[in-house]
Amino acid sequence: MQIIYIGNPILREVSKPVEKFDEELGAFVEELTKTMYEEDGVGLAAPQVAVSKRLFVFDDGSGPRVIINPEIIEKGTEEVTMEEGCLSIPGIYANITRPSWVKMRFQDVKGEVNEEVFEGYAGRIVQHEYDHLEGVLFVDYLSPAKKALLRPKLNNIIKGKLAR
Ligand SMILES: [Zn+2]
């Protein structure tokens, strides 16, 4: 699977719900997970491989997870700042502030509905990946000054990698 970069319009789409929980979905999740590990990522959302579907995989260090059709049903009022990067925005890292935890309702690969609180590193990853399903990238949260500073680097990625 090939990862697409910022500048590709697919990354800006609101992804569509997963409706079929079949073998094809299982195979896709497996491939997506493999790609995440190959690229040394801690999370990978379907839109990042040009598939506009509401699902992502992640591994906060405790093994691979798959999250399908997630909804954020509650979030912490306390916020934390952590450095983020993204496989679709290679070479760019920035401090981003987000709620310290979120409670998500989601489906697993069989279609079973679960609810779970994600905090710490996992909480950070799932919020970043959830954003991908909404067409949001972490650089969208940066101040205009910080964005202006990163603009040349971002433009290089956009110009050089748009074809991917
Ligand atoms: Zn990302």
PDB file of C-alpha atoms and ligand atoms in Angstrom:
ATOM      1  CA  MET A   1       0.000   0.000   0.000  1.00  0.00           C
ATOM      2  CA  GLN A   2       1.199   3.462  -0.826  1.00  0.00           C
ATOM      3  CA  ILE A   3       0.787   6.359   1.580  1.00  0.00           C
ATOM      4  CA  ILE A   4      -0.474   9.621   0.093  1.00  0.00           C
ATOM      5  CA  TYR A   5       0.834  13.012   1.177  1.00  0.00           C
ATOM      6  CA  ILE A   6      -0.597  16.379   2.114  1.00  0.00           C
ATOM      7  CA  GLY A   7      -1.742  18.072  -1.080  1.00  0.00           C
ATOM      8  CA  ASN A   8      -3.691  15.011  -2.209  1.00  0.00           C
ATOM      9  CA  PRO A   9      -7.409  15.998  -1.991  1.00  0.00           C
ATOM     10  CA  ILE A  10      -8.416  12.553  -0.658  1.00  0.00           C
ATOM     11  CA  LEU A  11      -6.867  13.562   2.682  1.00  0.00           C
ATOM     12  CA  ARG A  12      -9.391  16.415   2.885  1.00  0.00           C
ATOM     13  CA  GLU A  13     -12.511  14.321   2.325  1.00  0.00           C
ATOM     14  CA  VAL A  14     -14.924  13.303   5.077  1.00  0.00           C
ATOM     15  CA  SER A  15     -14.659   9.510   4.909  1.00  0.00           C
ATOM     16  CA  LYS A  16     -17.666   7.239   4.464  1.00  0.00           C
ATOM     17  CA  PRO A  17     -18.851   4.705   7.052  1.00  0.00           C
ATOM     18  CA  VAL A  18     -17.787   1.083   6.719  1.00  0.00           C
ATOM     19  CA  GLU A  19     -20.909  -0.953   6.019  1.00  0.00           C
ATOM     20  CA  LYS A  20     -19.692  -4.420   5.115  1.00  0.00           C
ATOM     21  CA  PHE A  21     -17.844  -6.450   7.724  1.00  0.00           C
ATOM     22  CA  ASP A  22     -16.618  -9.159   5.418  1.00  0.00           C
ATOM     23  CA  GLU A  23     -13.433 -10.949   4.424  1.00  0.00           C
ATOM     24  CA  GLU A  24     -12.410  -8.067   2.196  1.00  0.00           C
ATOM     25  CA  LEU A  25     -12.493  -5.718   5.181  1.00  0.00           C
ATOM     26  CA  GLY A  26     -10.384  -8.147   7.208  1.00  0.00           C
ATOM     27  CA  ALA A  27      -7.799  -8.333   4.427  1.00  0.00           C
ATOM     28  CA  PHE A  28      -7.732  -4.534   4.120  1.00  0.00           C
ATOM     29  CA  VAL A  29      -7.191  -4.100   7.867  1.00  0.00           C
ATOM     30  CA  GLU A  30      -4.337  -6.603   7.737  1.00  0.00           C
ATOM     31  CA  GLU A  31      -2.666  -4.759   4.871  1.00  0.00           C
ATOM     32  CA  LEU A  32      -3.156  -1.393   6.557  1.00  0.00           C
ATOM     33  CA  THR A  33      -1.570  -2.698   9.757  1.00  0.00           C
ATOM     34  CA  LYS A  34       1.362  -4.152   7.815  1.00  0.00           C
ATOM     35  CA  THR A  35       1.888  -0.832   6.048  1.00  0.00           C
ATOM     36  CA  MET A  36       1.812   1.062   9.367  1.00  0.00           C
ATOM     37  CA  TYR A  37       4.603  -1.123  10.760  1.00  0.00           C
ATOM     38  CA  GLU A  38       6.636  -0.990   7.544  1.00  0.00           C
ATOM     39  CA  GLU A  39       6.508   2.808   7.612  1.00  0.00           C
ATOM     40  CA  ASP A  40       7.359   2.949  11.339  1.00  0.00           C
ATOM     41  CA  GLY A  41       4.068   4.651  12.154  1.00  0.00           C
ATOM     42  CA  VAL A  42       2.070   4.379  15.383  1.00  0.00           C
ATOM     43  CA  GLY A  43      -1.209   4.931  13.550  1.00  0.00           C
ATOM     44  CA  LEU A  44      -2.556   4.821  10.006  1.00  0.00           C
ATOM     45  CA  ALA A  45      -5.997   5.828   8.765  1.00  0.00           C
ATOM     46  CA  ALA A  46      -7.606   4.419   5.599  1.00  0.00           C
ATOM     47  CA  PRO A  47      -7.671   7.828   3.833  1.00  0.00           C
ATOM     48  CA  GLN A  48      -3.862   7.890   4.090  1.00  0.00           C
ATOM     49  CA  VAL A  49      -3.767   5.002   1.615  1.00  0.00           C
ATOM     50  CA  ALA A  50      -6.366   6.746  -0.568  1.00  0.00           C
ATOM     51  CA  VAL A  51      -9.357   4.764   0.788  1.00  0.00           C
ATOM     52  CA  SER A  52     -12.001   7.189   2.025  1.00  0.00           C
ATOM     53  CA  LYS A  53     -13.494   4.896   4.697  1.00  0.00           C
ATOM     54  CA  ARG A  54     -13.972   5.478   8.425  1.00  0.00           C
ATOM     55  CA  LEU A  55     -11.365   3.209   9.920  1.00  0.00           C
ATOM     56  CA  PHE A  56      -7.857   3.335  11.292  1.00  0.00           C
ATOM     57  CA  VAL A  57      -5.258   1.103  12.910  1.00  0.00           C
ATOM     58  CA  PHE A  58      -2.814   2.017  15.651  1.00  0.00           C
ATOM     59  CA  ASP A  59      -0.282   0.612  18.097  1.00  0.00           C
ATOM     60  CA  ASP A  60       0.650   2.630  21.190  1.00  0.00           C
ATOM     61  CA  GLY A  61       3.189  -0.031  22.138  1.00  0.00           C
ATOM     62  CA  SER A  62       0.702  -2.590  23.417  1.00  0.00           C
ATOM     63  CA  GLY A  63      -0.092  -4.297  20.112  1.00  0.00           C
ATOM     64  CA  PRO A  64      -2.093  -3.615  16.953  1.00  0.00           C
ATOM     65  CA  ARG A  65      -5.635  -2.238  17.252  1.00  0.00           C
ATOM     66  CA  VAL A  66      -8.329  -1.547  14.693  1.00  0.00           C
ATOM     67  CA  ILE A  67     -11.017   1.102  15.124  1.00  0.00           C
ATOM     68  CA  ILE A  68     -13.949   1.203  12.689  1.00  0.00           C
ATOM     69  CA  ASN A  69     -16.690   3.869  12.419  1.00  0.00           C
ATOM     70  CA  PRO A  70     -15.523   5.694  15.565  1.00  0.00           C
ATOM     71  CA  GLU A  71     -17.510   8.394  17.329  1.00  0.00           C
ATOM     72  CA  ILE A  72     -16.073  10.524  20.122  1.00  0.00           C
ATOM     73  CA  ILE A  73     -18.782  10.400  22.771  1.00  0.00           C
ATOM     74  CA  GLU A  74     -16.931  12.144  25.600  1.00  0.00           C
ATOM     75  CA  LYS A  75     -13.635  13.900  26.129  1.00  0.00           C
ATOM     76  CA  GLY A  76     -11.523  15.183  28.995  1.00  0.00           C
ATOM     77  CA  THR A  77     -11.605  18.876  29.893  1.00  0.00           C
ATOM     78  CA  GLU A  78      -7.908  18.830  30.734  1.00  0.00           C
ATOM     79  CA  GLU A  79      -5.624  19.384  27.763  1.00  0.00           C
ATOM     80  CA  VAL A  80      -2.094  18.149  27.105  1.00  0.00           C
ATOM     81  CA  THR A  81       0.536  19.214  24.611  1.00  0.00           C
ATOM     82  CA  MET A  82       2.547  16.570  22.763  1.00  0.00           C
ATOM     83  CA  GLU A  83       4.693  16.499  19.672  1.00  0.00           C
ATOM     84  CA  GLU A  84       2.941  14.985  16.649  1.00  0.00           C
ATOM     85  CA  GLY A  85       4.044  13.842  13.249  1.00  0.00           C
ATOM     86  CA  CYS A  86       2.163  12.176  10.398  1.00  0.00           C
ATOM     87  CA  LEU A  87       3.122   9.647   7.723  1.00  0.00           C
ATOM     88  CA  SER A  88       1.276  11.882   5.235  1.00  0.00           C
ATOM     89  CA  ILE A  89       3.353  14.942   6.206  1.00  0.00           C
ATOM     90  CA  PRO A  90       6.880  13.469   6.273  1.00  0.00           C
ATOM     91  CA  GLY A  91       9.599  15.318   8.174  1.00  0.00           C
ATOM     92  CA  ILE A  92       7.305  17.745   9.959  1.00  0.00           C
ATOM     93  CA  TYR A  93       6.739  17.613  13.709  1.00  0.00           C
ATOM     94  CA  ALA A  94       4.945  20.085  15.948  1.00  0.00           C
ATOM     95  CA  ASN A  95       3.517  20.424  19.436  1.00  0.00           C
ATOM     96  CA  ILE A  96      -0.250  20.064  19.397  1.00  0.00           C
ATOM     97  CA  THR A  97      -2.668  20.547  22.296  1.00  0.00           C
ATOM     98  CA  ARG A  98      -5.616  18.166  22.655  1.00  0.00           C
ATOM     99  CA  PRO A  99      -7.866  16.749  25.412  1.00  0.00           C
ATOM    100  CA  SER A 100      -5.974  14.296  27.622  1.00  0.00           C
ATOM    101  CA  TRP A 101      -8.503  11.509  26.976  1.00  0.00           C
ATOM    102  CA  VAL A 102     -11.475  10.596  24.807  1.00  0.00           C
ATOM    103  CA  LYS A 103     -14.190   7.999  25.083  1.00  0.00           C
ATOM    104  CA  MET A 104     -14.938   6.384  21.737  1.00  0.00           C
ATOM    105  CA  ARG A 105     -17.734   4.184  20.484  1.00  0.00           C
ATOM    106  CA  PHE A 106     -16.514   2.109  17.549  1.00  0.00           C
ATOM    107  CA  GLN A 107     -16.838  -1.226  15.790  1.00  0.00           C
ATOM    108  CA  ASP A 108     -14.288  -3.999  15.542  1.00  0.00           C
ATOM    109  CA  VAL A 109     -13.465  -5.963  12.403  1.00  0.00           C
ATOM    110  CA  LYS A 110     -16.503  -8.222  12.975  1.00  0.00           C
ATOM    111  CA  GLY A 111     -18.863  -5.265  13.366  1.00  0.00           C
ATOM    112  CA  GLU A 112     -19.195  -5.630  17.126  1.00  0.00           C
ATOM    113  CA  VAL A 113     -19.776  -2.284  18.904  1.00  0.00           C
ATOM    114  CA  ASN A 114     -17.406  -1.309  21.726  1.00  0.00           C
ATOM    115  CA  GLU A 115     -16.872   1.688  23.956  1.00  0.00           C
ATOM    116  CA  GLU A 116     -13.459   2.486  25.357  1.00  0.00           C
ATOM    117  CA  VAL A 117     -11.605   5.322  27.045  1.00  0.00           C
ATOM    118  CA  PHE A 118      -8.259   6.102  25.434  1.00  0.00           C
ATOM    119  CA  GLU A 119      -5.785   8.140  27.455  1.00  0.00           C
ATOM    120  CA  GLY A 120      -2.088   8.949  27.426  1.00  0.00           C
ATOM    121  CA  TYR A 121      -0.310   8.041  24.213  1.00  0.00           C
ATOM    122  CA  ALA A 122      -3.266   5.988  22.919  1.00  0.00           C
ATOM    123  CA  GLY A 123      -5.584   8.950  23.554  1.00  0.00           C
ATOM    124  CA  ARG A 124      -3.324  11.147  21.497  1.00  0.00           C
ATOM    125  CA  ILE A 125      -3.037   8.697  18.595  1.00  0.00           C
ATOM    126  CA  VAL A 126      -6.771   7.982  18.304  1.00  0.00           C
ATOM    127  CA  GLN A 127      -7.597  11.712  18.212  1.00  0.00           C
ATOM    128  CA  HIS A 128      -5.017  12.287  15.464  1.00  0.00           C
ATOM    129  CA  GLU A 129      -6.316   9.309  13.457  1.00  0.00           C
ATOM    130  CA  TYR A 130      -9.961  10.259  14.008  1.00  0.00           C
ATOM    131  CA  ASP A 131      -9.167  13.664  12.506  1.00  0.00           C
ATOM    132  CA  HIS A 132      -8.010  11.938   9.298  1.00  0.00           C
ATOM    133  CA  LEU A 133     -11.547  10.535   8.895  1.00  0.00           C
ATOM    134  CA  GLU A 134     -12.861  14.119   9.046  1.00  0.00           C
ATOM    135  CA  GLY A 135     -10.320  15.434   6.544  1.00  0.00           C
ATOM    136  CA  VAL A 136      -8.346  17.245   9.252  1.00  0.00           C
ATOM    137  CA  LEU A 137      -4.523  17.219   9.494  1.00  0.00           C
ATOM    138  CA  PHE A 138      -2.497  18.140  12.576  1.00  0.00           C
ATOM    139  CA  VAL A 139      -0.903  21.139  10.859  1.00  0.00           C
ATOM    140  CA  ASP A 140      -4.413  22.687  10.737  1.00  0.00           C
ATOM    141  CA  TYR A 141      -4.085  23.362  14.478  1.00  0.00           C
ATOM    142  CA  LEU A 142      -0.898  25.406  14.160  1.00  0.00           C
ATOM    143  CA  SER A 143      -0.858  29.162  14.669  1.00  0.00           C
ATOM    144  CA  PRO A 144      -0.548  31.282  11.505  1.00  0.00           C
ATOM    145  CA  ALA A 145       3.015  32.207  12.535  1.00  0.00           C
ATOM    146  CA  LYS A 146       4.080  28.588  12.997  1.00  0.00           C
ATOM    147  CA  LYS A 147       2.335  27.615   9.761  1.00  0.00           C
ATOM    148  CA  ALA A 148       4.146  30.367   7.876  1.00  0.00           C
ATOM    149  CA  LEU A 149       7.416  29.030   9.259  1.00  0.00           C
ATOM    150  CA  LEU A 150       6.630  25.515   8.004  1.00  0.00           C
ATOM    151  CA  ARG A 151       5.158  26.713   4.698  1.00  0.00           C
ATOM    152  CA  PRO A 152       8.286  26.140   2.562  1.00  0.00           C
ATOM    153  CA  LYS A 153       8.668  22.577   3.871  1.00  0.00           C
ATOM    154  CA  LEU A 154       4.952  21.881   3.383  1.00  0.00           C
ATOM    155  CA  ASN A 155       5.077  23.272  -0.144  1.00  0.00           C
ATOM    156  CA  ASN A 156       7.975  20.984  -0.947  1.00  0.00           C
ATOM    157  CA  ILE A 157       5.945  17.963   0.107  1.00  0.00           C
ATOM    158  CA  ILE A 158       2.872  19.185  -1.769  1.00  0.00           C
ATOM    159  CA  LYS A 159       4.771  19.915  -4.973  1.00  0.00           C
ATOM    160  CA  GLY A 160       7.080  16.923  -4.876  1.00  0.00           C
ATOM    161  CA  LYS A 161       4.688  14.213  -3.810  1.00  0.00           C
ATOM    162  CA  LEU A 162       1.294  15.197  -5.187  1.00  0.00           C
ATOM    163  CA  ALA A 163       1.453  12.397  -7.739  1.00  0.00           C
ATOM    164  CA  ARG A 164       1.628   9.701  -5.069  1.00  0.00           C
TER     165      ARG A 164
HETATM  166 ZN    ZN B   1      -1.618  11.384  10.419  1.00  0.00          ZN
END
